[in-house]
């Protein structure tokens, strides 16, 4: 577990050629505490991975090699045989799909991998379900306010926008460059997006409105969240609560200016700011930025690995945008 | 006023080399009822305009030629001498800047150029103030609901996103391609954007929250508006009211699917749809799409010209996206 | 054939929901001499087309309706049954695929639809093969120079770049927004691209080098062509020859400044300019810009229709970029 | 000079808030052998730099602090007083502007900072002139072929395309997002671009044709170079020569597939491949990709620093794209 002694933790990745898998492999490549033993992708078998010297292999669950940690970056619904195989090989599993998230319907018992909130459960978990990208921003920003008891009952509205890599790398007409460039649209209208159920689970008792939008950018999520505060609280209260809550996080940061997408792209940062509203006292607007492939996926998975393996919290994380 | 006889209305444009001016000149070029006599731009003097055969000139207010209608596409704050000159030359003026909009602080007496709402005043006006691009979407969608008495008192929240041409064509570092590509950000935080005052004026008695965002696209505005309805009303009520109200408009249309930016870009269309929200009965989400340079500027100006000159409502308008 | 009498030529489109088909339907919608009777697309059956009031249908060749002209916008290789069906229904056929182009290997007897060069053959043809987008730019610019006898034997090198719609609308990973944005690459290395055979056929006796590149833009082609001129000739000679040759074309134009992609996008224009090179006398650089979906496909098809039906050359063409 | 002892080389940056300066500061921030003592930018004084804990300062040449190495990332023409000041402060200077490049007209005596070619001169130089971004790709790929004597006399043609950051960060209308998006254009027509003089200096005796183009991307350069080879040589010969020549470089690599822009963006890599051409034996096409801000500017400067300071060649370099 030490960079100088060469004793590194052995890890493997299944489904490494999608956007999430590639991003995870990039982080593992520069993580001082791990050795990436394999990266499985049937489609890309034989092709190089972002880890120097490692090529993708086309293994099946039966052939899985012994590792301490197994990351799953598969399409949703395909994890079950790999979890079995991972457990059989003695591995602990970090699942980046939706399969084992709360309210997903098909979940095994798993720790919810929101690193700043569930560290105690994650440390000892056999299976960690990495959170969805949208819920990561909403829960990280709103849970501390709920916990502090300053939310005033009404509706918490979340208008969110994501880059296209959030929709995966499988070919679809609506994700072609010729369709996406110059475009912007809302989707999941009707307040019933899958990620909303995860947000409701994480914020029991709150009324949530969630409208996601698709941006013509490769990556990044910006969430504009409006919520009512109890008397005597304002944007400064919010920022104080956040700063106290996240002083120990390597990636969650409170900023004064509204963060933009490029303040976080290609990093594992999650930046948050809060603003009062003229003529609407008591209503605060939160701006939350993260990279859907960073803190929204691969970065979070690395945080969970660090917790589970007892490694320094910041190892392998990308803390500067580019 | 007839395409076949050759009797066309003489018009002139001041400030024709910005995005709004160019777009207006393109529409005038294909308008069957007008002859564009001049297009003034000091910076581009001698260069061709989008009107075949017409080059930009560098005239001053003193030199203005006689036209029936004068369009002002200047930077905000620069209109006053041109309005004087226009009036002196016998012209009626359509002002596309913010100078004479309601609550702009420096306004002359002017008709508010929201064509579907102020036709009676526009028809006889000497000066028409073309609405702002964001207010155009908000007022067009929400005013009929207010008029019908179905809004239930609470806050109307507007999350809006605009392409960069909404910020003009003057060089600014934050509008460089190298800064905007891959980015997305909120601005005007604090609920005090200039356009919000115009919305409040147009929706007296309502509480409005407005958060605009900058998109990495050339053009187009998408507004996601959430508002509470009185008991017994829902998205279908909203669409029925809209359809009745706008059946006569050449450009305002109600659609079932959420409109996207590319459904309106390069056109003068304004598309609207409405959606109920699971677990939040009484709250409706409106999706409104328009082109900031179309219905949000040049197209609206053409509608006003048609009203003022007694020409067919659809002449010169661009009713298909591209 | 007259807009006022209502006697319009009946046309049909097969394969209307790809990029070429949609662009063609847009032009047909504003063409004063045609009535678009059907647009066939199995995938989009029942959906609206760009022609007001017309929806896509899912017809098979057996069900084809009687029209005077049939446009084929199919995947390459799928035209044969439709040509049979078109002929059986009494239609003349304009084929926008590669199937019947020169040197395509599977060609029927067809007129080559380069409107400014093959008008005599096109006028009476039963089947017209619309040229490829890249060859359209190369042949339009170089053929007049060959004809004038000023090319000096050596290699004509063509470095070309195209927007992604040139690769069609079928889902492919390498055309996803997440892959294309921020990227630029050469393809068809080895000097054996399919379009090169078409260029060689059109420029017999010349040595051609062709390197195409993929641009992160929706549409447009820019070709940078370098060729040696015989003594006594230079860029001015080239422009003089072009101006004489194309004075009658509604879309081919000679310009002084190097044309950029946005000078032609969404139009049927083909703009050309020529430049001498310091320290390399005798070598001229041509810059040619066209829209791959305009003059490179749908616009050319409209030119051919106008020739075949004896309608004015400019009807239905889009002669301004946007 | 050792990461473990904490003895780091003190460096300073002048003009750090442009694209080149920011990129250089990012590399310095992760360079294990340097301490960045100051970053000067009048416009951004007081703002944070990419180096944690360091803010921009507004120093004048008179106030310059003592460092071992001074990097100049200024507008072209502004370096002279800073070179004087740097020398006076005992610093060696790495100049990233054009001021002291060969054939720049105003040059001091300086080593030409093409790291793989001029190492001997760079190691001891007091002033190093960092090469231009376009010449870096051309000279790196073509010089070994000239040296090997396999070029056959004729014209070497270079068609190059660059992202917009190559044009700097000063506001200009033609670099606005609204102008660049969807566009692509050639510039510097006439074969007289400033960078061409630098290429001619580096490739004495060769005839060069250079046509640069502007891409709608943030960063990256792709050069498509065509040149004639002497009998008996082909693409394989070229790749063999390259592999032998660059085996020791941390960033120059020979690949089989044509490299694309995204294979190098945000990295200091320079990737090259070579292809024979059907029907044109003896003519080889080279595809060269580099990031204009990486190997084309900041990465090259870091290579030069490492040479001058006797540090490991790969320290501070970014060797993976993102």
Coordinates of N, CA, C and O in Angstrom, one line a residue, chain C residues 27 46 172 221 252 254 275 294:
Chain C
X27 N -36.0 21.7 -49.3 CA -36.0 22.5 -50.5 C -37.2 22.3 -51.4 O -37.8 23.2 -52.0
X46 N -45.3 7.9 -40.3 CA -46.3 8.5 -39.5 C -45.8 9.9 -38.9 O -46.6 10.7 -38.4
X172 N -23.4 5.4 -35.1 CA -22.0 4.8 -35.1 C -21.3 5.4 -34.0 O -21.4 6.6 -33.7
X221 N -18.2 21.5 -46.5 CA -17.0 20.9 -47.0 C -16.0 22.1 -47.4 O -16.5 23.0 -48.1
X252 N -22.8 28.7 -58.4 CA -21.3 28.6 -58.4 C -20.8 30.1 -58.5 O -21.1 30.8 -59.4
X254 N -17.4 33.0 -57.9 CA -15.9 33.2 -57.6 C -15.8 34.4 -56.7 O -16.5 35.4 -56.9
X275 N -5.3 31.5 -55.2 CA -4.2 32.3 -54.6 C -2.8 31.8 -55.2 O -2.5 30.6 -55.2
X294 N -25.9 20.6 -49.4 CA -26.5 21.6 -50.3 C -26.0 21.2 -51.7 O -26.5 20.3 -52.3

